[in-house]
Coordinates of C-alpha atoms in Angstrom, one line a residue:
M183 CA 19.8 -3.4 26.2
D184 CA 16.4 -3.2 25.9
A185 CA 14.3 -0.5 23.9
G186 CA 14.1 1.4 28.1
G187 CA 17.6 2.4 27.2
E188 CA 18.1 2.3 30.8
G189 CA 22.2 2.2 30.2
Y190 CA 22.0 5.3 27.8
R191 CA 19.6 6.8 30.2
L192 CA 21.7 6.5 32.9
I193 CA 24.1 8.3 30.6
L194 CA 22.8 11.4 29.3
E195 CA 21.0 11.9 32.9
G196 CA 24.9 12.1 34.1
M197 CA 26.1 14.5 31.5
G198 CA 22.6 16.9 32.5
F199 CA 23.7 16.8 35.7
A200 CA 27.1 17.5 35.1
L201 CA 26.6 21.2 32.2
R202 CA 24.1 22.1 34.6
G203 CA 26.9 21.9 37.7
E204 CA 24.6 19.8 40.3
A205 CA 26.1 17.5 41.9
L206 CA 24.8 13.5 41.1
P207 CA 22.2 11.9 43.6
A208 CA 23.5 9.5 45.5
L209 CA 22.7 6.4 43.2
G210 CA 21.5 3.2 45.0
E211 CA 22.4 -0.2 43.3
V212 CA 21.9 -0.3 39.3
S213 CA 20.4 -3.8 38.2
L214 CA 20.5 -4.2 35.0
P215 CA 19.6 -7.2 32.4
V216 CA 21.9 -9.5 31.1
A217 CA 21.6 -11.3 27.6
A218 CA 21.7 -14.9 28.3
V219 CA 24.0 -17.1 26.2
Q220 CA 23.4 -20.2 25.7
M221 CA 24.2 -23.7 23.6
L222 CA 21.2 -25.6 22.9
P223 CA 20.9 -28.7 22.2
D224 CA 20.7 -30.8 19.0
D225 CA 17.2 -30.2 18.9
G226 CA 16.8 -26.8 19.5
T227 CA 14.9 -26.7 22.4
I228 CA 15.5 -26.0 25.6
S229 CA 13.9 -26.9 28.9
P230 CA 11.2 -24.5 30.5
E231 CA 13.6 -23.7 33.8
D232 CA 17.1 -22.8 31.5
D233 CA 14.5 -20.7 29.6
P234 CA 16.0 -17.1 29.3
L235 CA 12.7 -15.8 27.9
A236 CA 10.6 -17.6 31.1
G237 CA 9.7 -15.3 33.9
E238 CA 7.6 -12.6 34.5
W239 CA 8.1 -9.7 32.5
G240 CA 5.1 -7.3 33.3
Y241 CA 3.3 -4.9 30.5
C242 CA 5.4 -2.0 28.7
T243 CA 3.7 0.6 28.8
Q244 CA 3.8 3.6 27.0
F245 CA 2.1 6.8 26.8
V246 CA 1.5 10.8 26.0
I247 CA 0.6 13.6 28.4
V248 CA -0.8 16.8 26.5
A249 CA -0.4 20.0 29.1
H250 CA -3.4 21.9 29.6
D251 CA -4.4 25.1 28.3
G252 CA -1.8 27.3 29.6
A253 CA 0.5 24.7 31.8
D254 CA 3.8 24.1 32.8
L255 CA 5.0 20.2 32.1
S256 CA 8.1 19.8 33.0
V257 CA 10.0 16.9 31.7
E258 CA 12.2 16.8 34.8
K259 CA 9.4 16.9 36.9
V260 CA 8.0 13.9 35.5
R261 CA 10.3 12.1 34.7
D262 CA 11.7 12.2 38.7
D263 CA 7.9 11.4 39.7
L264 CA 7.9 8.4 37.0
Q265 CA 10.3 7.0 37.1
V266 CA 10.1 4.8 40.9
L267 CA 6.9 3.4 39.9
A268 CA 8.6 1.1 36.3
E269 CA 11.7 -0.1 35.3
S270 CA 13.5 1.1 31.8
T271 CA 11.4 4.6 32.1
M272 CA 11.4 6.5 29.2
V273 CA 10.9 10.2 29.2
V274 CA 11.4 12.0 26.6
G275 CA 9.7 15.5 25.3
G276 CA 8.8 19.5 25.9
D277 CA 6.6 22.2 24.5
G278 CA 3.4 21.0 26.2
F279 CA 3.8 16.9 24.7
V280 CA 5.7 14.4 27.2
R281 CA 6.5 10.6 26.0
I282 CA 6.6 8.0 28.1
H283 CA 8.2 4.5 28.3
G284 CA 8.2 2.4 31.2
H285 CA 8.1 -1.5 32.4
T286 CA 5.9 -1.8 35.4
E287 CA 3.2 -5.1 36.8
D288 CA 1.2 -2.2 37.5
P289 CA 0.3 -0.2 34.8
G290 CA -2.7 1.1 36.3
S291 CA -0.4 3.2 38.6
L292 CA 1.6 4.7 36.1
L293 CA -1.7 6.1 34.4
T294 CA -3.1 7.6 37.5
R295 CA 0.1 9.4 38.3
A296 CA 0.4 10.4 35.0
V297 CA -3.0 12.2 34.8
Q298 CA -2.4 14.6 37.4
F299 CA 0.5 16.5 35.0
G300 CA -2.1 16.5 31.9
R301 CA -4.0 14.9 29.3
V302 CA -3.6 11.3 29.3
Q303 CA -3.4 9.9 25.6
R304 CA -2.5 7.3 22.5
I305 CA -2.1 4.4 25.2
S306 CA -0.1 1.0 24.5
I307 CA -0.5 -1.6 27.0
E308 CA 1.2 -4.0 25.6
D309 CA 1.6 -8.1 28.1
M310 CA 5.8 -8.5 27.8
D311 CA 4.7 -12.1 29.4
A312 CA 2.6 -12.8 26.2
Q313 CA 5.3 -11.5 23.8
A314 CA 8.0 -13.8 25.3
E315 CA 5.7 -17.0 24.9
R316 CA 5.4 -16.0 20.9
W317 CA 9.2 -15.6 20.9
R318 CA 9.5 -18.8 22.3
M319 CA 6.7 -20.1 20.0
A320 CA 8.4 -19.1 16.9
A321 CA 11.6 -20.2 17.9
G322 CA 10.3 -23.8 18.5
R323 CA 10.9 -23.7 21.9
V324 CA 7.6 -24.1 23.1
G325 CA 4.4 -26.4 21.4
G326 CA 0.7 -25.4 21.4
G327 CA -1.6 -22.6 20.0
T328 CA -0.6 -21.5 16.3
E329 CA 2.4 -20.9 14.8
V330 CA 3.3 -18.2 13.0
R331 CA 6.3 -18.3 10.3
S332 CA 7.9 -14.5 10.6
S333 CA 10.3 -13.0 7.8
G334 CA 13.8 -14.4 8.5
E335 CA 16.2 -16.9 6.7
P336 CA 14.3 -18.5 3.6
P337 CA 12.4 -21.8 4.8
D338 CA 13.5 -25.6 4.1
L339 CA 10.2 -26.3 1.7
D340 CA 10.7 -29.9 3.0
A341 CA 10.4 -28.8 7.1
P342 CA 6.8 -29.1 8.3
L343 CA 4.1 -26.3 7.1
A344 CA 3.8 -23.5 9.5
D345 CA 0.0 -22.6 10.9
V346 CA -0.3 -19.4 9.0
A347 CA 2.2 -17.0 7.2
I348 CA 1.4 -13.1 6.2
I349 CA 2.6 -11.9 3.3
A350 CA 2.5 -7.9 1.9
I351 CA 2.6 -5.6 -0.6
A352 CA 5.0 -3.4 -0.5
P353 CA 6.4 -0.4 -3.0
G354 CA 9.1 0.5 -1.1
E355 CA 12.2 -1.1 0.3
G356 CA 10.9 0.9 3.3
F357 CA 7.5 -0.3 3.6
A358 CA 8.7 -3.6 3.4
S359 CA 11.1 -3.4 6.0
V360 CA 8.3 -2.0 8.5
F361 CA 6.7 -5.5 7.2
R362 CA 8.8 -7.3 8.1
G363 CA 9.8 -5.5 11.6
L364 CA 6.3 -6.6 12.2
G365 CA 6.4 -10.3 11.5
V366 CA 5.6 -10.5 7.4
S367 CA 6.9 -13.5 5.9
E368 CA 7.1 -12.3 2.8
V369 CA 7.2 -9.1 0.9
V370 CA 5.6 -8.7 -2.3
F371 CA 7.3 -5.5 -3.9
G372 CA 3.9 -3.2 -5.9
G373 CA 1.8 -0.2 -5.8
Q374 CA 0.2 1.9 -8.1
T375 CA 0.9 1.5 -11.8
M376 CA 3.7 -1.5 -11.1
N377 CA 0.5 -4.2 -9.5
P378 CA 2.2 -7.7 -9.1
S379 CA 0.9 -10.6 -11.0
A380 CA -1.3 -13.4 -9.5
Q381 CA 1.4 -15.7 -10.4
E382 CA 4.0 -13.1 -8.4
I383 CA 1.2 -14.1 -5.1
L384 CA 1.4 -17.5 -5.3
D385 CA 5.0 -18.0 -5.5
A386 CA 5.3 -15.9 -2.9
A387 CA 3.3 -18.0 -0.8
R388 CA 5.0 -21.4 -2.1
R389 CA 8.0 -18.7 -0.2
A390 CA 6.0 -18.8 2.5
H391 CA 5.2 -22.0 3.6
A392 CA 2.4 -22.3 6.1
R393 CA -1.2 -24.2 5.7
T394 CA -2.9 -20.4 5.6
V395 CA -1.3 -17.2 4.0
I396 CA -2.5 -14.0 4.9
V397 CA -2.4 -11.6 1.4
L398 CA -2.2 -7.8 2.5
P399 CA -2.9 -6.9 -1.1
N400 CA -2.1 -2.6 0.0
N401 CA -3.6 -1.2 -2.8
G402 CA -6.5 -1.5 -4.5
N403 CA -6.1 -2.1 -7.3
V404 CA -4.3 -5.6 -6.6
V405 CA -7.4 -6.8 -3.9
L406 CA -9.1 -8.7 -7.1
T407 CA -5.7 -10.3 -8.3
A408 CA -5.3 -11.8 -4.4
K409 CA -8.2 -13.0 -4.8
Q410 CA -8.0 -14.7 -7.3
T411 CA -4.9 -16.5 -5.6
S412 CA -6.6 -17.8 -3.2
A413 CA -9.9 -19.1 -5.4
V414 CA -6.6 -21.4 -6.8
A415 CA -4.3 -22.1 -4.4
A416 CA -5.2 -25.6 -2.8
D417 CA -5.0 -26.8 -7.0
T418 CA -1.7 -24.6 -7.0
L419 CA 0.0 -25.0 -3.5
G420 CA -1.2 -27.9 -3.0
G421 CA -2.5 -29.8 0.4
D422 CA -5.1 -28.3 2.6
R423 CA -3.6 -25.3 2.0
R424 CA -5.6 -21.9 1.2
I425 CA -4.8 -18.4 0.7
L426 CA -7.2 -15.8 3.2
V427 CA -6.9 -11.8 1.5
V428 CA -8.0 -9.3 4.1
G429 CA -9.1 -6.4 2.4
S430 CA -6.3 -3.1 2.7
R431 CA -6.5 -0.5 -0.2
T432 CA -3.7 1.3 1.7
V433 CA 0.0 0.6 2.2
P434 CA -1.4 2.6 6.6
Q435 CA -3.9 0.4 6.4
G436 CA -2.2 -3.0 6.0
I437 CA 0.3 -2.4 8.7
G438 CA -2.4 -1.4 10.5
A439 CA -3.9 -4.5 9.8
M440 CA -0.3 -5.9 10.8
M441 CA 0.0 -3.9 14.1
A442 CA -3.4 -5.4 15.0
M443 CA -2.3 -9.5 14.5
T444 CA -3.1 -11.6 17.5
F445 CA 0.1 -14.3 17.3
G446 CA -1.6 -18.0 18.6
A447 CA -4.8 -16.8 17.4
D448 CA -6.8 -19.0 14.6
P449 CA -6.3 -17.8 11.6
E450 CA -9.8 -16.5 10.7
A451 CA -9.6 -14.9 14.6
I452 CA -6.4 -13.0 12.3
V453 CA -8.1 -12.1 9.7
S454 CA -10.8 -10.7 11.3
A455 CA -9.1 -8.4 14.1
M456 CA -7.0 -7.3 10.8
T457 CA -9.9 -6.3 8.7
G458 CA -11.5 -4.8 12.1
A459 CA -8.3 -2.6 12.3
L460 CA -8.8 -1.3 8.4
T461 CA -11.2 1.7 9.8
S462 CA -8.3 3.5 11.8
V463 CA -7.3 4.1 9.3
R464 CA -6.9 7.1 6.8
T465 CA -4.4 7.5 4.1
V466 CA -2.7 10.5 2.8
E467 CA -0.6 10.6 -0.2
V468 CA 1.2 14.1 -1.8
T469 CA 1.5 13.1 -5.4
R470 CA 2.3 15.5 -8.6
A471 CA 0.1 15.7 -12.1
I472 CA 1.3 14.3 -15.0
R473 CA -1.8 16.1 -17.2
D474 CA -4.3 18.9 -16.8
V475 CA -7.9 17.3 -15.6
S476 CA -10.9 17.9 -14.2
I477 CA -11.3 15.6 -10.7
N478 CA -14.6 15.8 -8.3
E479 CA -15.0 19.8 -9.4
I480 CA -11.1 20.1 -8.6
D481 CA -9.3 21.8 -11.6
V482 CA -5.6 19.9 -11.8
R483 CA -2.3 20.9 -14.1
V484 CA 0.4 18.9 -14.8
G485 CA 3.2 19.5 -11.9
D486 CA 0.6 20.7 -9.8
V487 CA 0.6 18.8 -6.1
L488 CA -1.8 16.5 -5.4
G489 CA -3.6 15.3 -2.2
L490 CA -5.8 12.6 -2.2
V491 CA -7.4 11.2 1.3
D492 CA -8.6 7.0 0.9
D493 CA -7.6 6.9 -3.2
E494 CA -10.1 10.3 -4.0
V495 CA -8.5 13.5 -4.6
V496 CA -9.2 16.5 -2.3
A497 CA -6.8 19.3 -3.4
A498 CA -4.2 20.5 -5.5
G499 CA -2.5 23.2 -6.2
T500 CA 1.1 24.3 -6.1
E501 CA 2.7 24.5 -2.3
I502 CA 2.9 21.3 -1.1
D503 CA 2.8 21.8 2.6
E504 CA -0.8 23.9 2.1
V505 CA -1.8 20.7 0.0
A506 CA -1.2 18.1 2.4
A507 CA -3.2 20.4 5.3
R508 CA -6.3 20.4 3.5
S509 CA -5.6 17.3 2.8
L510 CA -4.9 16.0 6.4
E511 CA -7.9 18.3 7.5
L512 CA -10.3 16.2 5.6
A513 CA -8.4 13.4 6.3
G514 CA -9.7 13.9 10.2
A515 CA -6.1 15.1 12.2
R516 CA -7.5 17.6 13.5
T517 CA -9.2 14.7 15.7
A518 CA -6.7 12.3 15.2
E519 CA -3.4 11.2 17.9
L520 CA -1.5 10.1 15.2
V521 CA 0.3 11.0 11.9
T522 CA 2.8 8.6 10.2
I523 CA 4.5 10.7 7.2
Y524 CA 6.1 7.7 4.8
R525 CA 9.0 9.5 2.3
G526 CA 9.2 8.8 -1.1
A527 CA 11.7 7.7 -2.8
D528 CA 12.5 11.0 -4.6
V529 CA 12.3 12.9 -1.2
S530 CA 15.5 14.0 0.2
G531 CA 15.7 13.2 3.9
S532 CA 16.6 17.0 4.8
D533 CA 12.6 18.3 2.6
A534 CA 11.6 15.7 4.6
S535 CA 12.3 17.3 8.0
R536 CA 11.0 20.3 7.1
F537 CA 7.8 19.2 6.1
S538 CA 7.3 16.8 8.7
E539 CA 7.9 20.4 10.8
A540 CA 5.2 21.9 9.1
V541 CA 2.6 19.4 9.7
Q542 CA 3.5 19.2 13.3
T543 CA 3.8 23.0 12.9
R544 CA 0.3 22.7 11.4
F545 CA -1.6 20.1 13.8
P546 CA 0.0 20.8 17.2
N547 CA -1.2 18.0 19.2
L548 CA -0.3 15.9 17.1
A549 CA 1.9 13.4 17.7
V550 CA 4.2 13.2 13.5
E551 CA 6.6 10.7 12.8
S552 CA 8.5 10.4 10.2
M553 CA 9.6 7.2 7.8
T554 CA 11.7 6.1 4.8
G555 CA 8.9 4.0 2.3
G556 CA 10.8 5.1 -0.5
Q557 CA 7.7 4.4 -2.5
P558 CA 8.1 6.0 -6.6
H559 CA 5.7 8.7 -7.6
Y560 CA 5.0 9.4 -4.1
D561 CA 6.9 11.9 -2.5
F562 CA 4.5 10.9 0.8
I563 CA 2.4 8.4 1.7
I564 CA 0.5 9.8 5.8
S565 CA -0.7 8.0 7.8
V566 CA -3.9 9.5 9.5
E567 CA -4.8 7.6 13.4

């Protein structure tokens, strides 16, 4: 079952009819994809005509509809109207805010129909045909393009080098999982007060086993160390291997860079796309003061909640919700589309949920997502996009 969750949607829809005491509408034939089980030849390759990833997949189209001021936005009406235009359709939401996911050959028709319900925001259109091609390349099924080594089993160091691999510095296991899910080959743990050494980054580059290793420092203190490894990569790793550095200074910037990565492009183009994405992300950090200090004309007392925007202290106080709200305001949350809240290692799930609800209440037009970051020292790290 794919991310559209077609079977699950049908179950919930049937439950809804039962709870309302309504008769089920007549259903035509429901066609669901069946996973292909296939034995590969000894060389690990299969022919294009036998490849389950081959064929036409269309576009994974996702967006949000926000109701016009004072208008009613019915999730059921949106679902009924749009599901005929796409497969694997998922429509969820409420209170004037609806999120849509669907697979279609014509994203334009889906968006055109959606506009009649409200303002369409946070549009994401992914070419699934190209995505399937990347997966086939990553599995070694086809040749051509730039091979990118993703996370998974440790590489065979006697095998040929991949073209490109990515290393990310992460301050917690939650962030590490996010990076691995985005295709990072190696994660080096580090951050504030625990900066990794150049040797640790070089060791990770060796394990990444690629001609070009791209490093995401994700911390201002680690950028210089990463650049030092770049200067000695050829001598240390041998051959024509090299290390390129993208100057991400916060973890959300690093995640944004990975989202912008162009699989199959040459290394310089990948670095250029990643670097260009850094300015589209603002980072808010919420932590606690460990001493009395005056920063940026803000008087801070030990134990106060501190709010930082892109590493600059911008707010302090005793109430975490207020400090975070002021920091988010200064980070441009009023005009942003999405904030993602990563909770720290010492924050409980219930506290994180309450905090996310407070942010959503303060910024009702924002899409608010909450994830586990696992970082020490910082209650929350927040990405503003």
